[in-house]
Amino acid sequence: MLQLVFRYQAIYLIFAGFTVFGLLLHFYSRKKKWIKINTQFADLITHNRMPSYCNLDRLMMTFEHFSIQQIAEQLNLSLPILLNELSQAQINITDSHRTLRENFPLNDEKIFAAITIALKVRFNPTLL
C-alpha cells in the first residue's frame, strides 16, 4: 500500500515538473510581449509624451478617429475615387461620415488597410 502511494506521488511530481517546464517555455517565448506590456505600462504611469510602443499602433490611433471623408479632405483626394479603391480592396465603408473605428469596431487590419490605400492613392496613384 505504501508503494502505491509513492507511485502516485511520483506521477504527481512528474506532471508538476512538466507543468513548470511548460510555463517556463511559455514565458520565455512571450518575453518580448511581456517587455512591451511593461513598457506600455511605464509610459501610461509616467504620462510619457512620446510613447515607446509600436509605431503601427500609433499610426492607427492617429487615424482611427477620422472618417473617410475627413481623410479624403485632408489628403486632397476625391471621395468617390477613394471609396472606389477601398471597395476594390473589399473594404466596405457603411458610412463615409463615421470614423474608421465606428466602421470597423474590432478590425484593426481593415483600419490599417484603409489608411494604406488612402496614402497610396494620395502619394502614388499610378500604383493602383
mmCIF file of N, CA and C in Angstrom:
data_model
loop_
_atom_site.group_PDB
_atom_site.id
_atom_site.type_symbol
_atom_site.label_atom_id
_atom_site.label_comp_id
_atom_site.label_asym_id
_atom_site.label_seq_id
_atom_site.Cartn_x
_atom_site.Cartn_y
_atom_site.Cartn_z
ATOM 1 N N MET A 1 0.826 -1.202 0.000
ATOM 2 C CA MET A 1 0.000 0.000 0.000
ATOM 3 C C MET A 1 0.863 1.258 0.000
ATOM 4 N N LEU A 2 1.937 1.212 0.757
ATOM 5 C CA LEU A 2 2.826 2.368 0.841
ATOM 6 C C LEU A 2 3.521 2.621 -0.492
ATOM 7 N N GLN A 3 3.850 1.525 -1.214
ATOM 8 C CA GLN A 3 4.483 1.678 -2.521
ATOM 9 C C GLN A 3 3.531 2.344 -3.506
ATOM 10 N N LEU A 4 2.267 2.026 -3.421
ATOM 11 C CA LEU A 4 1.272 2.611 -4.307
ATOM 12 C C LEU A 4 1.164 4.121 -4.078
ATOM 13 N N VAL A 5 1.224 4.547 -2.830
ATOM 14 C CA VAL A 5 1.174 5.973 -2.505
ATOM 15 C C VAL A 5 2.382 6.681 -3.094
ATOM 16 N N PHE A 6 3.567 6.074 -2.979
ATOM 17 C CA PHE A 6 4.779 6.686 -3.528
ATOM 18 C C PHE A 6 4.718 6.772 -5.054
ATOM 19 N N ARG A 7 4.102 5.779 -5.691
ATOM 20 C CA ARG A 7 3.956 5.822 -7.149
ATOM 21 C C ARG A 7 3.073 6.993 -7.571
ATOM 22 N N TYR A 8 1.956 7.167 -6.864
ATOM 23 C CA TYR A 8 1.073 8.281 -7.195
ATOM 24 C C TYR A 8 1.767 9.620 -6.957
ATOM 25 N N GLN A 9 2.549 9.708 -5.889
ATOM 26 C CA GLN A 9 3.290 10.940 -5.638
ATOM 27 C C GLN A 9 4.312 11.189 -6.736
ATOM 28 N N ALA A 10 4.939 10.142 -7.218
ATOM 29 C CA ALA A 10 5.911 10.292 -8.300
ATOM 30 C C ALA A 10 5.221 10.771 -9.574
ATOM 31 N N ILE A 11 4.050 10.233 -9.845
ATOM 32 C CA ILE A 11 3.296 10.668 -11.029
ATOM 33 C C ILE A 11 2.919 12.139 -10.901
ATOM 34 N N TYR A 12 2.469 12.540 -9.708
ATOM 35 C CA TYR A 12 2.130 13.943 -9.487
ATOM 36 C C TYR A 12 3.351 14.836 -9.664
ATOM 37 N N LEU A 13 4.480 14.409 -9.162
ATOM 38 C CA LEU A 13 5.702 15.202 -9.303
ATOM 39 C C LEU A 13 6.134 15.314 -10.762
ATOM 40 N N ILE A 14 5.981 14.243 -11.516
ATOM 41 C CA ILE A 14 6.340 14.286 -12.938
ATOM 42 C C ILE A 14 5.435 15.273 -13.675
ATOM 43 N N PHE A 15 4.127 15.201 -13.435
ATOM 44 C CA PHE A 15 3.213 16.139 -14.090
ATOM 45 C C PHE A 15 3.453 17.575 -13.627
ATOM 46 N N ALA A 16 3.784 17.756 -12.360
ATOM 47 C CA ALA A 16 4.117 19.098 -11.868
ATOM 48 C C ALA A 16 5.368 19.620 -12.564
ATOM 49 N N GLY A 17 6.349 18.745 -12.753
ATOM 50 C CA GLY A 17 7.568 19.142 -13.466
ATOM 51 C C GLY A 17 7.273 19.541 -14.902
ATOM 52 N N PHE A 18 6.430 18.750 -15.589
ATOM 53 C CA PHE A 18 6.048 19.102 -16.959
ATOM 54 C C PHE A 18 5.307 20.439 -17.004
ATOM 55 N N THR A 19 4.449 20.663 -16.021
ATOM 56 C CA THR A 19 3.701 21.915 -15.976
ATOM 57 C C THR A 19 4.633 23.103 -15.781
ATOM 58 N N VAL A 20 5.558 22.989 -14.845
ATOM 59 C CA VAL A 20 6.522 24.069 -14.608
ATOM 60 C C VAL A 20 7.381 24.291 -15.848
ATOM 61 N N PHE A 21 7.826 23.204 -16.477
ATOM 62 C CA PHE A 21 8.630 23.314 -17.691
ATOM 63 C C PHE A 21 7.837 24.000 -18.807
ATOM 64 N N GLY A 22 6.583 23.635 -18.956
ATOM 65 C CA GLY A 22 5.733 24.264 -19.966
ATOM 66 C C GLY A 22 5.527 25.746 -19.700
ATOM 67 N N LEU A 23 5.326 26.103 -18.433
ATOM 68 C CA LEU A 23 5.174 27.515 -18.087
ATOM 69 C C LEU A 23 6.442 28.304 -18.377
ATOM 70 N N LEU A 24 7.591 27.713 -18.059
ATOM 71 C CA LEU A 24 8.858 28.386 -18.352
ATOM 72 C C LEU A 24 9.040 28.595 -19.852
ATOM 73 N N LEU A 25 8.714 27.585 -20.652
ATOM 74 C CA LEU A 25 8.796 27.739 -22.105
ATOM 75 C C LEU A 25 7.838 28.823 -22.600
ATOM 76 N N HIS A 26 6.638 28.839 -22.038
ATOM 77 C CA HIS A 26 5.647 29.836 -22.434
ATOM 78 C C HIS A 26 6.145 31.248 -22.116
ATOM 79 N N PHE A 27 6.647 31.454 -20.897
ATOM 80 C CA PHE A 27 7.141 32.779 -20.520
ATOM 81 C C PHE A 27 8.351 33.182 -21.348
ATOM 82 N N TYR A 28 9.209 32.222 -21.662
ATOM 83 C CA TYR A 28 10.382 32.533 -22.478
ATOM 84 C C TYR A 28 9.968 32.953 -23.886
ATOM 85 N N SER A 29 8.996 32.258 -24.450
ATOM 86 C CA SER A 29 8.565 32.597 -25.810
ATOM 87 C C SER A 29 7.779 33.902 -25.844
ATOM 88 N N ARG A 30 7.184 34.302 -24.735
ATOM 89 C CA ARG A 30 6.403 35.539 -24.674
ATOM 90 C C ARG A 30 7.179 36.683 -24.022
ATOM 91 N N LYS A 31 8.492 36.552 -23.962
ATOM 92 C CA LYS A 31 9.304 37.547 -23.278
ATOM 93 C C LYS A 31 9.155 38.925 -23.924
ATOM 94 N N LYS A 32 9.149 38.988 -25.253
ATOM 95 C CA LYS A 32 9.023 40.274 -25.935
ATOM 96 C C LYS A 32 7.664 40.910 -25.655
ATOM 97 N N LYS A 33 6.633 40.092 -25.612
ATOM 98 C CA LYS A 33 5.297 40.606 -25.298
ATOM 99 C C LYS A 33 5.280 41.173 -23.876
ATOM 100 N N TRP A 34 5.921 40.481 -22.953
ATOM 101 C CA TRP A 34 5.994 40.930 -21.564
ATOM 102 C C TRP A 34 6.739 42.263 -21.476
ATOM 103 N N ILE A 35 7.829 42.401 -22.229
ATOM 104 C CA ILE A 35 8.594 43.647 -22.233
ATOM 105 C C ILE A 35 7.742 44.779 -22.802
ATOM 106 N N LYS A 36 6.997 44.495 -23.871
ATOM 107 C CA LYS A 36 6.134 45.508 -24.480
ATOM 108 C C LYS A 36 5.059 45.962 -23.498
ATOM 109 N N ILE A 37 4.444 45.028 -22.799
ATOM 110 C CA ILE A 37 3.397 45.378 -21.836
ATOM 111 C C ILE A 37 3.969 46.223 -20.707
ATOM 112 N N ASN A 38 5.144 45.841 -20.198
ATOM 113 C CA ASN A 38 5.774 46.624 -19.135
ATOM 114 C C ASN A 38 6.127 48.027 -19.611
ATOM 115 N N THR A 39 6.620 48.145 -20.834
ATOM 116 C CA THR A 39 6.969 49.454 -21.380
ATOM 117 C C THR A 39 5.727 50.318 -21.547
ATOM 118 N N GLN A 40 4.654 49.733 -22.054
ATOM 119 C CA GLN A 40 3.413 50.491 -22.211
ATOM 120 C C GLN A 40 2.864 50.924 -20.855
ATOM 121 N N PHE A 41 2.979 50.058 -19.856
ATOM 122 C CA PHE A 41 2.511 50.405 -18.518
ATOM 123 C C PHE A 41 3.339 51.553 -17.947
ATOM 124 N N ALA A 42 4.658 51.502 -18.146
ATOM 125 C CA ALA A 42 5.523 52.586 -17.673
ATOM 126 C C ALA A 42 5.186 53.892 -18.384
ATOM 127 N N ASP A 43 4.905 53.831 -19.687
ATOM 128 C CA ASP A 43 4.506 55.033 -20.429
ATOM 129 C C ASP A 43 3.195 55.594 -19.893
ATOM 130 N N LEU A 44 2.284 54.715 -19.541
ATOM 131 C CA LEU A 44 0.995 55.144 -19.010
ATOM 132 C C LEU A 44 1.155 55.810 -17.645
ATOM 133 N N ILE A 45 1.962 55.211 -16.789
ATOM 134 C CA ILE A 45 2.152 55.745 -15.438
ATOM 135 C C ILE A 45 2.890 57.082 -15.466
ATOM 136 N N THR A 46 3.918 57.181 -16.304
ATOM 137 C CA THR A 46 4.737 58.399 -16.337
ATOM 138 C C THR A 46 4.190 59.461 -17.282
ATOM 139 N N HIS A 47 3.083 59.178 -17.950
ATOM 140 C CA HIS A 47 2.476 60.118 -18.904
ATOM 141 C C HIS A 47 3.501 60.582 -19.933
ATOM 142 N N ASN A 48 4.217 59.633 -20.484
ATOM 143 C CA ASN A 48 5.268 59.916 -21.452
ATOM 144 C C ASN A 48 4.670 60.552 -22.708
ATOM 145 N N ARG A 49 5.231 61.687 -23.130
ATOM 146 C CA ARG A 49 4.713 62.375 -24.325
ATOM 147 C C ARG A 49 4.974 61.592 -25.594
ATOM 148 N N MET A 50 6.089 60.911 -25.655
ATOM 149 C CA MET A 50 6.452 60.122 -26.827
ATOM 150 C C MET A 50 6.421 58.649 -26.435
ATOM 151 N N PRO A 51 5.276 57.997 -26.555
ATOM 152 C CA PRO A 51 5.186 56.594 -26.138
ATOM 153 C C PRO A 51 6.171 55.718 -26.900
ATOM 154 N N SER A 52 6.620 54.686 -26.256
ATOM 155 C CA SER A 52 7.642 53.828 -26.856
ATOM 156 C C SER A 52 7.050 52.585 -27.497
ATOM 157 N N TYR A 53 5.723 52.473 -27.567
ATOM 158 C CA TYR A 53 5.150 51.287 -28.192
ATOM 159 C C TYR A 53 5.171 51.416 -29.709
ATOM 160 N N CYS A 54 4.746 50.393 -30.362
ATOM 161 C CA CYS A 54 4.884 50.214 -31.810
ATOM 162 C C CYS A 54 4.358 51.403 -32.615
ATOM 163 N N ASN A 55 5.106 51.797 -33.614
ATOM 164 C CA ASN A 55 4.691 52.906 -34.474
ATOM 165 C C ASN A 55 3.408 52.586 -35.230
ATOM 166 N N LEU A 56 3.187 51.320 -35.548
ATOM 167 C CA LEU A 56 1.962 50.929 -36.237
ATOM 168 C C LEU A 56 0.745 51.215 -35.359
ATOM 169 N N ASP A 57 0.845 50.911 -34.075
ATOM 170 C CA ASP A 57 -0.252 51.217 -33.154
ATOM 171 C C ASP A 57 -0.502 52.720 -33.100
ATOM 172 N N ARG A 58 0.572 53.492 -33.061
ATOM 173 C CA ARG A 58 0.429 54.945 -33.001
ATOM 174 C C ARG A 58 -0.191 55.482 -34.286
ATOM 175 N N LEU A 59 0.196 54.918 -35.427
ATOM 176 C CA LEU A 59 -0.377 55.340 -36.706
ATOM 177 C C LEU A 59 -1.881 55.085 -36.722
ATOM 178 N N MET A 60 -2.281 53.913 -36.287
ATOM 179 C CA MET A 60 -3.706 53.576 -36.278
ATOM 180 C C MET A 60 -4.468 54.437 -35.279
ATOM 181 N N MET A 61 -3.864 54.714 -34.130
ATOM 182 C CA MET A 61 -4.525 55.564 -33.144
ATOM 183 C C MET A 61 -4.698 56.983 -33.683
ATOM 184 N N THR A 62 -3.792 57.421 -34.550
ATOM 185 C CA THR A 62 -3.896 58.751 -35.135
ATOM 186 C C THR A 62 -5.080 58.846 -36.086
ATOM 187 N N PHE A 63 -5.280 57.821 -36.902
ATOM 188 C CA PHE A 63 -6.291 57.884 -37.957
ATOM 189 C C PHE A 63 -7.649 57.317 -37.571
ATOM 190 N N GLU A 64 -7.736 56.500 -36.527
ATOM 191 C CA GLU A 64 -8.990 55.807 -36.260
ATOM 192 C C GLU A 64 -10.128 56.738 -35.853
ATOM 193 N N HIS A 65 -9.817 57.963 -35.448
ATOM 194 C CA HIS A 65 -10.864 58.898 -35.024
ATOM 195 C C HIS A 65 -11.331 59.804 -36.163
ATOM 196 N N PHE A 66 -10.810 59.569 -37.365
ATOM 197 C CA PHE A 66 -11.220 60.342 -38.532
ATOM 198 C C PHE A 66 -12.134 59.503 -39.406
ATOM 199 N N SER A 67 -13.015 60.180 -40.104
ATOM 200 C CA SER A 67 -13.870 59.484 -41.069
ATOM 201 C C SER A 67 -13.151 59.433 -42.412
ATOM 202 N N ILE A 68 -13.658 58.596 -43.300
ATOM 203 C CA ILE A 68 -13.083 58.507 -44.645
ATOM 204 C C ILE A 68 -13.211 59.854 -45.354
ATOM 205 N N GLN A 69 -14.311 60.545 -45.130
ATOM 206 C CA GLN A 69 -14.498 61.854 -45.749
ATOM 207 C C GLN A 69 -13.443 62.840 -45.251
ATOM 208 N N GLN A 70 -13.169 62.841 -43.947
ATOM 209 C CA GLN A 70 -12.152 63.737 -43.402
ATOM 210 C C GLN A 70 -10.762 63.389 -43.925
ATOM 211 N N ILE A 71 -10.475 62.095 -44.036
ATOM 212 C CA ILE A 71 -9.174 61.671 -44.559
ATOM 213 C C ILE A 71 -9.035 62.117 -46.009
ATOM 214 N N ALA A 72 -10.093 61.957 -46.796
ATOM 215 C CA ALA A 72 -10.057 62.385 -48.199
ATOM 216 C C ALA A 72 -9.844 63.895 -48.300
ATOM 217 N N GLU A 73 -10.506 64.659 -47.444
ATOM 218 C CA GLU A 73 -10.334 66.113 -47.466
ATOM 219 C C GLU A 73 -8.916 66.510 -47.076
ATOM 220 N N GLN A 74 -8.390 65.899 -46.019
ATOM 221 C CA GLN A 74 -7.046 66.251 -45.555
ATOM 222 C C GLN A 74 -5.971 65.880 -46.570
ATOM 223 N N LEU A 75 -6.175 64.798 -47.296
ATOM 224 C CA LEU A 75 -5.183 64.354 -48.278
ATOM 225 C C LEU A 75 -5.474 64.882 -49.680
ATOM 226 N N ASN A 76 -6.478 65.760 -49.806
ATOM 227 C CA ASN A 76 -6.880 66.331 -51.099
ATOM 228 C C ASN A 76 -7.209 65.243 -52.113
ATOM 229 N N LEU A 77 -8.038 64.304 -51.695
ATOM 230 C CA LEU A 77 -8.459 63.209 -52.569
ATOM 231 C C LEU A 77 -9.934 63.354 -52.904
ATOM 232 N N SER A 78 -10.305 62.805 -54.025
ATOM 233 C CA SER A 78 -11.716 62.740 -54.380
ATOM 234 C C SER A 78 -12.349 61.598 -53.582
ATOM 235 N N LEU A 79 -13.414 61.906 -52.860
ATOM 236 C CA LEU A 79 -14.064 60.886 -52.032
ATOM 237 C C LEU A 79 -14.574 59.707 -52.857
ATOM 238 N N PRO A 80 -15.232 59.916 -54.007
ATOM 239 C CA PRO A 80 -15.686 58.747 -54.788
ATOM 240 C C PRO A 80 -14.535 57.855 -55.262
ATOM 241 N N ILE A 81 -13.408 58.472 -55.637
ATOM 242 C CA ILE A 81 -12.257 57.664 -56.071
ATOM 243 C C ILE A 81 -11.724 56.840 -54.907
ATOM 244 N N LEU A 82 -11.603 57.478 -53.735
ATOM 245 C CA LEU A 82 -11.107 56.750 -52.562
ATOM 246 C C LEU A 82 -12.064 55.626 -52.175
ATOM 247 N N LEU A 83 -13.354 55.899 -52.184
ATOM 248 C CA LEU A 83 -14.328 54.852 -51.849
ATOM 249 C C LEU A 83 -14.285 53.714 -52.857
ATOM 250 N N ASN A 84 -14.064 54.037 -54.127
ATOM 251 C CA ASN A 84 -13.947 53.006 -55.156
ATOM 252 C C ASN A 84 -12.713 52.133 -54.909
ATOM 253 N N GLU A 85 -11.593 52.760 -54.589
ATOM 254 C CA GLU A 85 -10.371 51.993 -54.316
ATOM 255 C C GLU A 85 -10.547 51.105 -53.082
ATOM 256 N N LEU A 86 -11.216 51.627 -52.072
ATOM 257 C CA LEU A 86 -11.460 50.828 -50.869
ATOM 258 C C LEU A 86 -12.382 49.650 -51.171
ATOM 259 N N SER A 87 -13.404 49.877 -51.982
ATOM 260 C CA SER A 87 -14.321 48.773 -52.300
ATOM 261 C C SER A 87 -13.639 47.715 -53.163
ATOM 262 N N GLN A 88 -12.701 48.131 -54.025
ATOM 263 C CA GLN A 88 -11.946 47.153 -54.811
ATOM 264 C C GLN A 88 -11.075 46.277 -53.922
ATOM 265 N N ALA A 89 -10.659 46.830 -52.789
ATOM 266 C CA ALA A 89 -9.857 46.059 -51.835
ATOM 267 C C ALA A 89 -10.735 45.327 -50.825
ATOM 268 N N GLN A 90 -12.030 45.278 -51.083
ATOM 269 C CA GLN A 90 -13.013 44.610 -50.221
ATOM 270 C C GLN A 90 -13.074 45.228 -48.827
ATOM 271 N N ILE A 91 -12.907 46.544 -48.787
ATOM 272 C CA ILE A 91 -13.085 47.301 -47.550
ATOM 273 C C ILE A 91 -14.351 48.122 -47.750
ATOM 274 N N ASN A 92 -15.435 47.636 -47.208
ATOM 275 C CA ASN A 92 -16.736 48.261 -47.421
ATOM 276 C C ASN A 92 -17.033 49.242 -46.298
ATOM 277 N N ILE A 93 -17.120 50.503 -46.666
ATOM 278 C CA ILE A 93 -17.429 51.570 -45.720
ATOM 279 C C ILE A 93 -18.947 51.733 -45.698
ATOM 280 N N THR A 94 -19.559 51.567 -44.536
ATOM 281 C CA THR A 94 -21.013 51.692 -44.443
ATOM 282 C C THR A 94 -21.452 53.149 -44.486
ATOM 283 N N ASP A 95 -20.672 54.025 -43.865
ATOM 284 C CA ASP A 95 -20.999 55.451 -43.850
ATOM 285 C C ASP A 95 -19.690 56.226 -43.861
ATOM 286 N N SER A 96 -19.482 57.041 -44.884
ATOM 287 C CA SER A 96 -18.210 57.762 -45.006
ATOM 288 C C SER A 96 -18.078 58.883 -43.984
ATOM 289 N N HIS A 97 -19.155 59.193 -43.264
ATOM 290 C CA HIS A 97 -19.105 60.234 -42.237
ATOM 291 C C HIS A 97 -18.761 59.658 -40.862
ATOM 292 N N ARG A 98 -18.840 58.350 -40.720
ATOM 293 C CA ARG A 98 -18.486 57.713 -39.443
ATOM 294 C C ARG A 98 -16.980 57.494 -39.391
ATOM 295 N N THR A 99 -16.427 57.451 -38.193
ATOM 296 C CA THR A 99 -14.983 57.259 -38.050
ATOM 297 C C THR A 99 -14.600 55.846 -38.472
ATOM 298 N N LEU A 100 -13.309 55.662 -38.711
ATOM 299 C CA LEU A 100 -12.834 54.332 -39.085
ATOM 300 C C LEU A 100 -13.138 53.321 -37.984
ATOM 301 N N ARG A 101 -12.980 53.729 -36.726
ATOM 302 C CA ARG A 101 -13.244 52.812 -35.613
ATOM 303 C C ARG A 101 -14.722 52.463 -35.554
ATOM 304 N N GLU A 102 -15.600 53.392 -35.883
ATOM 305 C CA GLU A 102 -17.033 53.087 -35.906
ATOM 306 C C GLU A 102 -17.382 52.169 -37.069
ATOM 307 N N ASN A 103 -16.722 52.347 -38.206
ATOM 308 C CA ASN A 103 -16.960 51.472 -39.352
ATOM 309 C C ASN A 103 -16.408 50.074 -39.117
ATOM 310 N N PHE A 104 -15.270 49.978 -38.437
ATOM 311 C CA PHE A 104 -14.624 48.682 -38.172
ATOM 312 C C PHE A 104 -14.293 48.591 -36.684
ATOM 313 N N PRO A 105 -15.279 48.311 -35.835
ATOM 314 C CA PRO A 105 -15.049 48.373 -34.387
ATOM 315 C C PRO A 105 -14.003 47.395 -33.866
ATOM 316 N N LEU A 106 -13.899 46.224 -34.445
ATOM 317 C CA LEU A 106 -12.964 45.224 -33.921
ATOM 318 C C LEU A 106 -11.992 44.731 -34.980
ATOM 319 N N ASN A 107 -11.745 45.523 -36.006
ATOM 320 C CA ASN A 107 -10.922 45.042 -37.106
ATOM 321 C C ASN A 107 -9.810 46.042 -37.412
ATOM 322 N N ASP A 108 -8.700 45.919 -36.697
ATOM 323 C CA ASP A 108 -7.565 46.811 -36.903
ATOM 324 C C ASP A 108 -6.942 46.632 -38.281
ATOM 325 N N GLU A 109 -7.023 45.427 -38.831
ATOM 326 C CA GLU A 109 -6.431 45.180 -40.145
ATOM 327 C C GLU A 109 -7.121 46.011 -41.224
ATOM 328 N N LYS A 110 -8.432 46.124 -41.131
ATOM 329 C CA LYS A 110 -9.158 46.920 -42.130
ATOM 330 C C LYS A 110 -8.866 48.404 -41.960
ATOM 331 N N ILE A 111 -8.717 48.848 -40.726
ATOM 332 C CA ILE A 111 -8.357 50.251 -40.500
ATOM 333 C C ILE A 111 -6.991 50.534 -41.111
ATOM 334 N N PHE A 112 -6.040 49.652 -40.859
ATOM 335 C CA PHE A 112 -4.702 49.841 -41.413
ATOM 336 C C PHE A 112 -4.729 49.785 -42.935
ATOM 337 N N ALA A 113 -5.498 48.865 -43.492
ATOM 338 C CA ALA A 113 -5.593 48.760 -44.951
ATOM 339 C C ALA A 113 -6.218 50.019 -45.543
ATOM 340 N N ALA A 114 -7.238 50.567 -44.900
ATOM 341 C CA ALA A 114 -7.871 51.792 -45.400
ATOM 342 C C ALA A 114 -6.888 52.958 -45.375
ATOM 343 N N ILE A 115 -6.108 53.061 -44.308
ATOM 344 C CA ILE A 115 -5.096 54.119 -44.218
ATOM 345 C C ILE A 115 -4.055 53.947 -45.313
ATOM 346 N N THR A 116 -3.596 52.720 -45.491
ATOM 347 C CA THR A 116 -2.574 52.440 -46.501
ATOM 348 C C THR A 116 -3.070 52.775 -47.899
ATOM 349 N N ILE A 117 -4.288 52.385 -48.209
ATOM 350 C CA ILE A 117 -4.842 52.667 -49.539
ATOM 351 C C ILE A 117 -4.999 54.168 -49.748
ATOM 352 N N ALA A 118 -5.467 54.880 -48.728
ATOM 353 C CA ALA A 118 -5.616 56.334 -48.857
ATOM 354 C C ALA A 118 -4.264 56.996 -49.110
ATOM 355 N N LEU A 119 -3.239 56.557 -48.403
ATOM 356 C CA LEU A 119 -1.909 57.138 -48.608
ATOM 357 C C LEU A 119 -1.336 56.766 -49.968
ATOM 358 N N LYS A 120 -1.595 55.543 -50.428
ATOM 359 C CA LYS A 120 -1.129 55.151 -51.764
ATOM 360 C C LYS A 120 -1.814 55.968 -52.846
ATOM 361 N N VAL A 121 -3.113 56.182 -52.708
ATOM 362 C CA VAL A 121 -3.843 56.975 -53.696
ATOM 363 C C VAL A 121 -3.304 58.403 -53.709
ATOM 364 N N ARG A 122 -2.989 58.916 -52.544
ATOM 365 C CA ARG A 122 -2.506 60.302 -52.458
ATOM 366 C C ARG A 122 -1.102 60.453 -53.028
ATOM 367 N N PHE A 123 -0.191 59.594 -52.626
ATOM 368 C CA PHE A 123 1.213 59.815 -52.959
ATOM 369 C C PHE A 123 1.705 59.046 -54.172
ATOM 370 N N ASN A 124 1.003 58.008 -54.575
ATOM 371 C CA ASN A 124 1.422 57.268 -55.757
ATOM 372 C C ASN A 124 0.199 56.679 -56.451
ATOM 373 N N PRO A 125 -0.581 57.506 -57.119
ATOM 374 C CA PRO A 125 -1.812 56.996 -57.741
ATOM 375 C C PRO A 125 -1.558 56.024 -58.885
ATOM 376 N N THR A 126 -0.335 55.981 -59.424
ATOM 377 C CA THR A 126 -0.056 55.058 -60.531
ATOM 378 C C THR A 126 0.075 53.620 -60.061
ATOM 379 N N LEU A 127 0.284 53.402 -58.751
ATOM 380 C CA LEU A 127 0.384 52.028 -58.233
ATOM 381 C C LEU A 127 -0.950 51.312 -58.296
ATOM 382 N N LEU A 128 -2.030 52.050 -58.235
ATOM 383 C CA LEU A 128 -3.347 51.426 -58.193
ATOM 384 C C LEU A 128 -3.825 51.224 -59.577
#
